[in-house]
Short mmCIF file of C-alpha atoms in Angstrom, two decimals:
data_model
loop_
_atom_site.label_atom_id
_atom_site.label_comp_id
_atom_site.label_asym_id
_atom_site.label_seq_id
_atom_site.Cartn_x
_atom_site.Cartn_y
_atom_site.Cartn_z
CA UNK J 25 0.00 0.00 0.00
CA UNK J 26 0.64 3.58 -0.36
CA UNK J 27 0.13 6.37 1.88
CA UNK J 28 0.57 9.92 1.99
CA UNK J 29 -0.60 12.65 4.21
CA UNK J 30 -3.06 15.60 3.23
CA UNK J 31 -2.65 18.98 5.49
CA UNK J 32 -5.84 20.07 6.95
CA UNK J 33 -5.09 21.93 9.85
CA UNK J 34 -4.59 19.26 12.61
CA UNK J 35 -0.64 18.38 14.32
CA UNK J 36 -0.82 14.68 12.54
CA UNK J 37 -2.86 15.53 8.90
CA UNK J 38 -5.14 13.46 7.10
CA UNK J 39 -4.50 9.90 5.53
CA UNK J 40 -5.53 9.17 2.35
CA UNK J 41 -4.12 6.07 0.28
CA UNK J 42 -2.64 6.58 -3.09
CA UNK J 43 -2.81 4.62 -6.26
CA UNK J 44 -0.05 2.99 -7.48
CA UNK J 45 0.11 5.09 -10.25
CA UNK J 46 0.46 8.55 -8.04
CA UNK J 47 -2.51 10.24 -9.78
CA UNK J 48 -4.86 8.84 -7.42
CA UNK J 49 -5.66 9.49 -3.33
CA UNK J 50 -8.64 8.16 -1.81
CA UNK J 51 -9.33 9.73 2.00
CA UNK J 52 -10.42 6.51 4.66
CA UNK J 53 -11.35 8.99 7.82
CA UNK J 54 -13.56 5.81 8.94
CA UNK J 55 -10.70 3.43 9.05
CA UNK J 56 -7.63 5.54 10.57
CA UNK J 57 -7.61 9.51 11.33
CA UNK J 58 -4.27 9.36 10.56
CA UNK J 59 -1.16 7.69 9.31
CA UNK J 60 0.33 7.48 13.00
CA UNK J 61 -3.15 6.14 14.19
CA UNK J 62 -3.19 3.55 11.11
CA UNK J 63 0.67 2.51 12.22
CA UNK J 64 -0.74 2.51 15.93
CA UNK J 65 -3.59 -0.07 15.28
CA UNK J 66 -1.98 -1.58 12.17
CA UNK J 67 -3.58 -5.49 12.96
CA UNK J 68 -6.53 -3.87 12.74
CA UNK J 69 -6.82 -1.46 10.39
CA UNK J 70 -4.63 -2.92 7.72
CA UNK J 71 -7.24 -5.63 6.37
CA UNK J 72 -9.88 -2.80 5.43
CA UNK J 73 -7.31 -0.04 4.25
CA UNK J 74 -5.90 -3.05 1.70
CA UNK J 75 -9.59 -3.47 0.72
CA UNK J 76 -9.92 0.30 0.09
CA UNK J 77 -6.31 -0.29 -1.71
CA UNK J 78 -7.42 -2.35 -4.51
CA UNK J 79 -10.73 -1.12 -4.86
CA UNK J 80 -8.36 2.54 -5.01
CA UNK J 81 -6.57 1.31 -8.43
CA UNK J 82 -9.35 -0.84 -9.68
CA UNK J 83 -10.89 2.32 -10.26
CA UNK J 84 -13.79 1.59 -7.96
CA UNK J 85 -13.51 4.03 -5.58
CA UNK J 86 -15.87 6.87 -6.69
CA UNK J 87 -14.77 9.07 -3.56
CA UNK J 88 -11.26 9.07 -4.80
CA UNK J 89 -9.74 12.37 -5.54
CA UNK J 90 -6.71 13.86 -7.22
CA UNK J 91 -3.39 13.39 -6.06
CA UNK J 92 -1.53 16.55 -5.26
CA UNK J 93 1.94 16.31 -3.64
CA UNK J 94 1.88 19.74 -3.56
CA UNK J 95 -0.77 19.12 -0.86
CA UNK J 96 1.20 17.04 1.05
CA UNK J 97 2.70 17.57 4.52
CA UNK J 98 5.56 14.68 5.78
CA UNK J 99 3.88 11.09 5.50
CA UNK J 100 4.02 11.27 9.67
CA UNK J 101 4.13 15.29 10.57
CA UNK J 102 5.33 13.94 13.81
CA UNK J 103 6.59 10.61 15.16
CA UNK J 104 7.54 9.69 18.70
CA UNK J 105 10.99 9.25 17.78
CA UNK J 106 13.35 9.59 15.02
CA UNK J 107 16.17 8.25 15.35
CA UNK J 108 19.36 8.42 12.46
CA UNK J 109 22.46 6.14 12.12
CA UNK J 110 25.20 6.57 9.81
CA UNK J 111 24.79 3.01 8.28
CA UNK J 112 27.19 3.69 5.05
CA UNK J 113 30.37 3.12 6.63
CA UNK J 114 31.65 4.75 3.04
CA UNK J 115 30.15 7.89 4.27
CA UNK J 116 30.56 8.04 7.88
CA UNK J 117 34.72 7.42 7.15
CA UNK J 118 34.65 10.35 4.94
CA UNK J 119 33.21 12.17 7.19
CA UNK J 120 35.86 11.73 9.95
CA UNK J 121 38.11 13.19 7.67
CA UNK J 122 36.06 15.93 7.02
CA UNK J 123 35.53 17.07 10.80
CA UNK J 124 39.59 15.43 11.82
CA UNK J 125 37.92 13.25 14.37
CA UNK J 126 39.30 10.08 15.28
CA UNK J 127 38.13 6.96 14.19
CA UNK J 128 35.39 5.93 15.81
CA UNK J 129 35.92 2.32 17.50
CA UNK J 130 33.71 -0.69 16.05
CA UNK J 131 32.53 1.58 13.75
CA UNK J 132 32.41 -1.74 11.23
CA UNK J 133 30.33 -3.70 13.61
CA UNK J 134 28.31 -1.47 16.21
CA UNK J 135 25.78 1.14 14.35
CA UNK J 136 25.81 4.57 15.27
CA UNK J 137 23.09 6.93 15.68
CA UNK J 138 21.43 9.55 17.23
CA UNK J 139 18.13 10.77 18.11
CA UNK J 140 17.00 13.88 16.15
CA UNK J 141 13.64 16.18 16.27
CA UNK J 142 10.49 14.43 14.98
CA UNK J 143 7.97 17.06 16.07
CA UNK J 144 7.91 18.91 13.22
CA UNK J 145 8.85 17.40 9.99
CA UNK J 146 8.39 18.77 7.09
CA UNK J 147 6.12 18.31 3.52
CA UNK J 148 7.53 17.55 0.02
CA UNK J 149 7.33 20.90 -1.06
CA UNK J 150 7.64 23.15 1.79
CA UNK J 151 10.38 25.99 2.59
CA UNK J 152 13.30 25.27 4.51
CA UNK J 153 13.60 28.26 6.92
CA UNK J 154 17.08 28.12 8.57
CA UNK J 155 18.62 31.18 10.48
CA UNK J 156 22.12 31.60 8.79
CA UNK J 157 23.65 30.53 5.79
CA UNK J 158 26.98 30.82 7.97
CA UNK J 159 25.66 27.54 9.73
CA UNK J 160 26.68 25.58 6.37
CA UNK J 161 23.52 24.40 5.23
CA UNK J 162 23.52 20.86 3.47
CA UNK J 163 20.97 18.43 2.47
CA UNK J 164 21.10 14.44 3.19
CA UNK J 165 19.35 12.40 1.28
CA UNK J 166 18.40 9.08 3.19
CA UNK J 167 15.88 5.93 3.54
CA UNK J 168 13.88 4.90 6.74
CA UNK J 169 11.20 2.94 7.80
CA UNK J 170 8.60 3.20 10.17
CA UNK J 171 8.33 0.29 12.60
CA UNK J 172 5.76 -1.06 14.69
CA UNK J 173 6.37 -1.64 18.64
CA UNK J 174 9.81 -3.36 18.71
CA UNK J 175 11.05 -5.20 22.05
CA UNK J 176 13.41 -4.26 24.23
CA UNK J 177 16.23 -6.52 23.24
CA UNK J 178 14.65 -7.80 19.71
CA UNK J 179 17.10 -9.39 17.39
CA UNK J 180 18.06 -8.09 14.01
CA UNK J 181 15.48 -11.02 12.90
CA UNK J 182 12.72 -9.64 15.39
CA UNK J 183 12.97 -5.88 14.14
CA UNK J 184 13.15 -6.55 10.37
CA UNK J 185 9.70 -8.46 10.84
CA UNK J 186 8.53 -4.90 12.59
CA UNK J 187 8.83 -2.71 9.47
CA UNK J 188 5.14 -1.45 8.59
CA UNK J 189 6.45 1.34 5.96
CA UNK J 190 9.63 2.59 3.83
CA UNK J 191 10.11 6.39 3.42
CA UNK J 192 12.74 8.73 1.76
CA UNK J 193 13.92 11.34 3.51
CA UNK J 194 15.83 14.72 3.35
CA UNK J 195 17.79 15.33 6.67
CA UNK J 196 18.84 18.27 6.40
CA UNK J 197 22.38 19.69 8.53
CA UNK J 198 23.69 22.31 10.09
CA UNK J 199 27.59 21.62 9.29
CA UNK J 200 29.33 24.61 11.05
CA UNK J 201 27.83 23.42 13.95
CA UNK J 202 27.70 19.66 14.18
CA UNK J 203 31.83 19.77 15.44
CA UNK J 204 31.58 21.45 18.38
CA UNK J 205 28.13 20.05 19.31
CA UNK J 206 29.90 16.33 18.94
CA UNK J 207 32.86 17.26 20.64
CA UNK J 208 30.70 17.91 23.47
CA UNK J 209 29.92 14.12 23.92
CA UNK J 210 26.00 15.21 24.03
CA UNK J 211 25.49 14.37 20.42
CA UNK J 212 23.29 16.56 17.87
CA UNK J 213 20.88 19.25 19.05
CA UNK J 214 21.39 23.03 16.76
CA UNK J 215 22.97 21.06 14.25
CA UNK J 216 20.29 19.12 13.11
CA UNK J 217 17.19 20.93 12.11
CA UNK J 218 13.59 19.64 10.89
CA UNK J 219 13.98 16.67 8.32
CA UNK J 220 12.21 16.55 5.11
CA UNK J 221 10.24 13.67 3.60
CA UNK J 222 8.92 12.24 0.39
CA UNK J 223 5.05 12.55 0.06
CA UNK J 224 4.67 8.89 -0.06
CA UNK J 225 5.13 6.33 2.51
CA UNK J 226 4.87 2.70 1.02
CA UNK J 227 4.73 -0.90 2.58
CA UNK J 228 7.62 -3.07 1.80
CA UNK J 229 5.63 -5.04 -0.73
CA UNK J 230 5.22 -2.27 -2.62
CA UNK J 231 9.51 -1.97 -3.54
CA UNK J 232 9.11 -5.29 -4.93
CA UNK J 233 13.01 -6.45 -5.77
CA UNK J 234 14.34 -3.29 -4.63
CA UNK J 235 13.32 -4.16 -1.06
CA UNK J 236 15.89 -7.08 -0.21
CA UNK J 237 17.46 -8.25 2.93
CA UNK J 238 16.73 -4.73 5.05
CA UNK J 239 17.77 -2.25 2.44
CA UNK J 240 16.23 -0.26 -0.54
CA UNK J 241 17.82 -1.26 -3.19
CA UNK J 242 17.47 2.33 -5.46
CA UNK J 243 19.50 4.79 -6.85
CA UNK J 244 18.63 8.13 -4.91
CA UNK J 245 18.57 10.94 -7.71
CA UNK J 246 19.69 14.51 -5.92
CA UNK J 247 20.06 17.89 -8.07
CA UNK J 248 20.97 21.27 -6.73
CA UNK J 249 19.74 24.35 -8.13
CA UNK J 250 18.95 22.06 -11.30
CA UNK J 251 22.04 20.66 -11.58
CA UNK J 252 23.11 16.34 -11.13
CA UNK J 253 24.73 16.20 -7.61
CA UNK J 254 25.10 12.05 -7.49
CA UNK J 255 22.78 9.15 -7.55
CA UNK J 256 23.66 6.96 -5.18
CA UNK J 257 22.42 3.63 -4.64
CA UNK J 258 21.08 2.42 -1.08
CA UNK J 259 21.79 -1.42 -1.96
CA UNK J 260 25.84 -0.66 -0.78
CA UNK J 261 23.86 0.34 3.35
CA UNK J 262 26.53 -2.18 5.06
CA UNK J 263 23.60 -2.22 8.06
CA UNK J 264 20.17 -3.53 7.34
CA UNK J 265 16.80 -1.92 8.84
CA UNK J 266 16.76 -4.66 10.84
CA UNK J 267 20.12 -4.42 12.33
CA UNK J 268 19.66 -0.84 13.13
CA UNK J 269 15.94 -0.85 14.51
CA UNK J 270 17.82 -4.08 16.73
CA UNK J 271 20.45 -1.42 18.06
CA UNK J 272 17.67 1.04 19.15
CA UNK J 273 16.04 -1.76 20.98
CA UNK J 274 18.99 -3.04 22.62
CA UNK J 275 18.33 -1.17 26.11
CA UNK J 276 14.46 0.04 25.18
CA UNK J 277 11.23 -0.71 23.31
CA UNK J 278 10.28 1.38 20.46
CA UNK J 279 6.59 2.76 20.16
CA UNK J 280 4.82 1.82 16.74
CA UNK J 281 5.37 4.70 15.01
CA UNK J 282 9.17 5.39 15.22
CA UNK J 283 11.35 5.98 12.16
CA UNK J 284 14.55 4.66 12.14
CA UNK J 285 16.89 6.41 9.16
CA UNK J 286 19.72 5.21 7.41
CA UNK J 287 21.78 8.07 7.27
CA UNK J 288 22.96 9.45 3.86
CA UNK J 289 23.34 7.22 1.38
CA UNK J 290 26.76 7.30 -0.04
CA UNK J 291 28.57 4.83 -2.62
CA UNK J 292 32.25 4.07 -2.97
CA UNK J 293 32.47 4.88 -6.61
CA UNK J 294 33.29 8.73 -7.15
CA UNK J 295 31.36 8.13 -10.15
CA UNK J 296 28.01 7.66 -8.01
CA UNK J 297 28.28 11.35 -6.89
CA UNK J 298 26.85 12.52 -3.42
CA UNK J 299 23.89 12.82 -1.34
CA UNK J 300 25.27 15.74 0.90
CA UNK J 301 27.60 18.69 0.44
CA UNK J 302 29.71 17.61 3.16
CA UNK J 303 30.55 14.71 1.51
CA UNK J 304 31.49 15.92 -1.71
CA UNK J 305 33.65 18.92 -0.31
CA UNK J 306 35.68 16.11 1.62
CA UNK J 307 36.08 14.27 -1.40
CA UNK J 308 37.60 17.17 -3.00
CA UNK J 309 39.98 17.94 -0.39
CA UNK J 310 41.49 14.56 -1.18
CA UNK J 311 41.10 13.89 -4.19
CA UNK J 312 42.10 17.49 -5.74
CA UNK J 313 43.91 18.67 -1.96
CA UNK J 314 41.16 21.62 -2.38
CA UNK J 315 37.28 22.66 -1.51
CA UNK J 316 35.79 24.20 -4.22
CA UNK J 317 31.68 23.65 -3.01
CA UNK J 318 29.82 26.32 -0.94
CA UNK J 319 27.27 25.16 1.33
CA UNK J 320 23.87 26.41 0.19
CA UNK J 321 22.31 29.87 0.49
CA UNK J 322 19.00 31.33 0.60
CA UNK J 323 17.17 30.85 -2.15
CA UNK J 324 18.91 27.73 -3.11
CA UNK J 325 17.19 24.49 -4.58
CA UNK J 326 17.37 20.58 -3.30
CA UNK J 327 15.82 17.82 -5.57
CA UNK J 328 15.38 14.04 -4.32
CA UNK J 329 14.13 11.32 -5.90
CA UNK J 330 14.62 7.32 -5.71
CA UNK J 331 14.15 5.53 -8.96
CA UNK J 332 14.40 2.00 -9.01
CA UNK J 333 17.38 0.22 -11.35
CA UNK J 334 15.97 0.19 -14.52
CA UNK J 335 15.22 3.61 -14.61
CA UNK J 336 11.40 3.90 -13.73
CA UNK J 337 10.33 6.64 -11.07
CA UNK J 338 10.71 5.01 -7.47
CA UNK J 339 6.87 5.03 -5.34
CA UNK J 340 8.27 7.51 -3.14
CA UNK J 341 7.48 10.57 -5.04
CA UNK J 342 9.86 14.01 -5.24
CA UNK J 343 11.54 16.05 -2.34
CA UNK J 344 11.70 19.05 -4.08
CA UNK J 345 12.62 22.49 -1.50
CA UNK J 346 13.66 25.90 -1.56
CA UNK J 347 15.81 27.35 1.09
CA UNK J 348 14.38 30.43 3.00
CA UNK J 349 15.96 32.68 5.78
CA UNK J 350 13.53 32.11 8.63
CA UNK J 351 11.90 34.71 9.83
CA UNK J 352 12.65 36.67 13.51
CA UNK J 353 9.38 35.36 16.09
CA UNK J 354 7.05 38.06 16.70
CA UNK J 355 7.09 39.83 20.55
#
């Protein structure tokens, strides 16, 4: 199945299913209020929103209505937790050359993550307000799922089984800030702002092929300001979903509703480009022994979309953002 969620006015949104084609969204207020509810009481809402599902692209739905991402707010506006790893180990070794820290031990066989924002996610479409372009504003583009209540001490088994939906996501950084704020030993806080997410939120099902053995197997298409910026492809994750929700769980339970990220995806292959600034200005410093790429300014445009291998558009729809200097809060 595929879900999105429609803004009307409320903190979670309104659910609506969409067709498999995208052009399609058919509101189910009877079954779940929301997509958090639906993920809440998934055993037993699921058999009647899968009935609504086919009846959806059968064409039999005669309360279905357009599809506009444009309409969208995040697939969950707000989650109880949202929690981010660094799960290609490609990336996250860059990236210790990029901030000179030291290698992080076990880095090969212990995830790491960290527990970000998730009351206030953003839409598709929406702005980016951010206070400074001195910050050194970047984009991430990522995978996640959204898991159902996971046991405190659940194996890597246990968790995979847990995953109700896959999601793409845009989490966006902070870079002039994230050293100091790690150096601190307290872990992100100003660094990491509101995340961004595809309009669509799909079951596994749904990925076909391209979900196998924990990861999304897609190439993760990211412009800037029009221009290719890299397509990596998530199938190189070196953890699985399953091995990461299993991490989270290791000394807690997880509410149904979590989202559990993979952090940026990020290829070996120069060739494969980037899904973050960061990574590519590293990659310059050691490849050419210089930076050459700004971080973005105001005004600035981020594209994201997954596409599976053979070239068709992936289910999760387009992340496509403009970068605006937030505004000063009223007195």
């Amino acid at each position: 199945m595929k879900f999105a969620t429609l803004r009307n006015g409320t903190p979670d949104g309104a659910l609506v299913l969409v067709s498999h084609d995208g052009r399609h969204a058919l509101p189910v207020p009877r079954i779940a209020a929301s997509l958090l509810d639906a993920v809440q009481r998934w055993e037993a809402v699921r058999a009647p929103l899968e009935d609504r599902y086919t009846a959806l692209n059968a064409g039999d739905a005669t309360d279905a209505i357009a599809f506009d991402p444009h309409a969208c707010a995040a697939p969950l506006p707000r989650s109880p937790q949202w929690l981010d790893a660094s799960a290609f180990l490609n990336h996250g070794r860059l990236m210790e050359q990029a901030f000179n820290t030291p290698p992080i031990p076990h880095f090969d066989t212990i995830p790491v993550m960290y527990q970000g924002a998730s009351d206030d996610f953003l839409g598709p479409h929406e702005d980016v307000p951010l206070p400074s372009e001195a910050d050194g504003i970047d984009f991430e583009g990522e995978f996640g799922v959204v898991v159902a209540p996971v046991a405190m001490g659940a194996t890597p088994q246990q968790a995979q089984s847990a995953v109700r939906l896959v999601v793409q996501i845009n989490d966006w950084s902070l870079r002039a800030l994230g050293p100091h704020e790690m150096q601190t030993g307290f872990g992100f806080l100003q660094a990491k702002p509101s995340s961004s997410f595809a309009p669509i939120a799909v079951t596994p099902d749904e990925l076909g092929d391209a979900w196998h053995d924990g990861r999304v197997r897609m190439r993760l298409h990211v412009q800037w300001n029009g221009e290719r910026f890299g397509e990596p492809h998530g199938g190189e994750m070196n953890y699985s979903f399953g091995q990461l929700i299993a991490h989270a769980a290791r000394t807690r339970q997880l509410t149904a509703g979590s989202i559990v990220g993979s952090g940026t995806v990020s290829n070996q292959s120069r060739d494969a480009g980037s899904a973050c600034i960061a990574e590519r200005r590293v990659i310059e410093k050691i490849d050419d022994g210089a930076i050459r790429t700004a971080f973005m300014r105001f005004g600035d445009r981020v594209r994201m979309q997954a596409k599976y291998d053979d070239g068709r558009d992936g289910p999760f729809g387009v992340i496509q953002q403009r970068v605006a200097q937030a505004t000063a809060p009223q007195p």
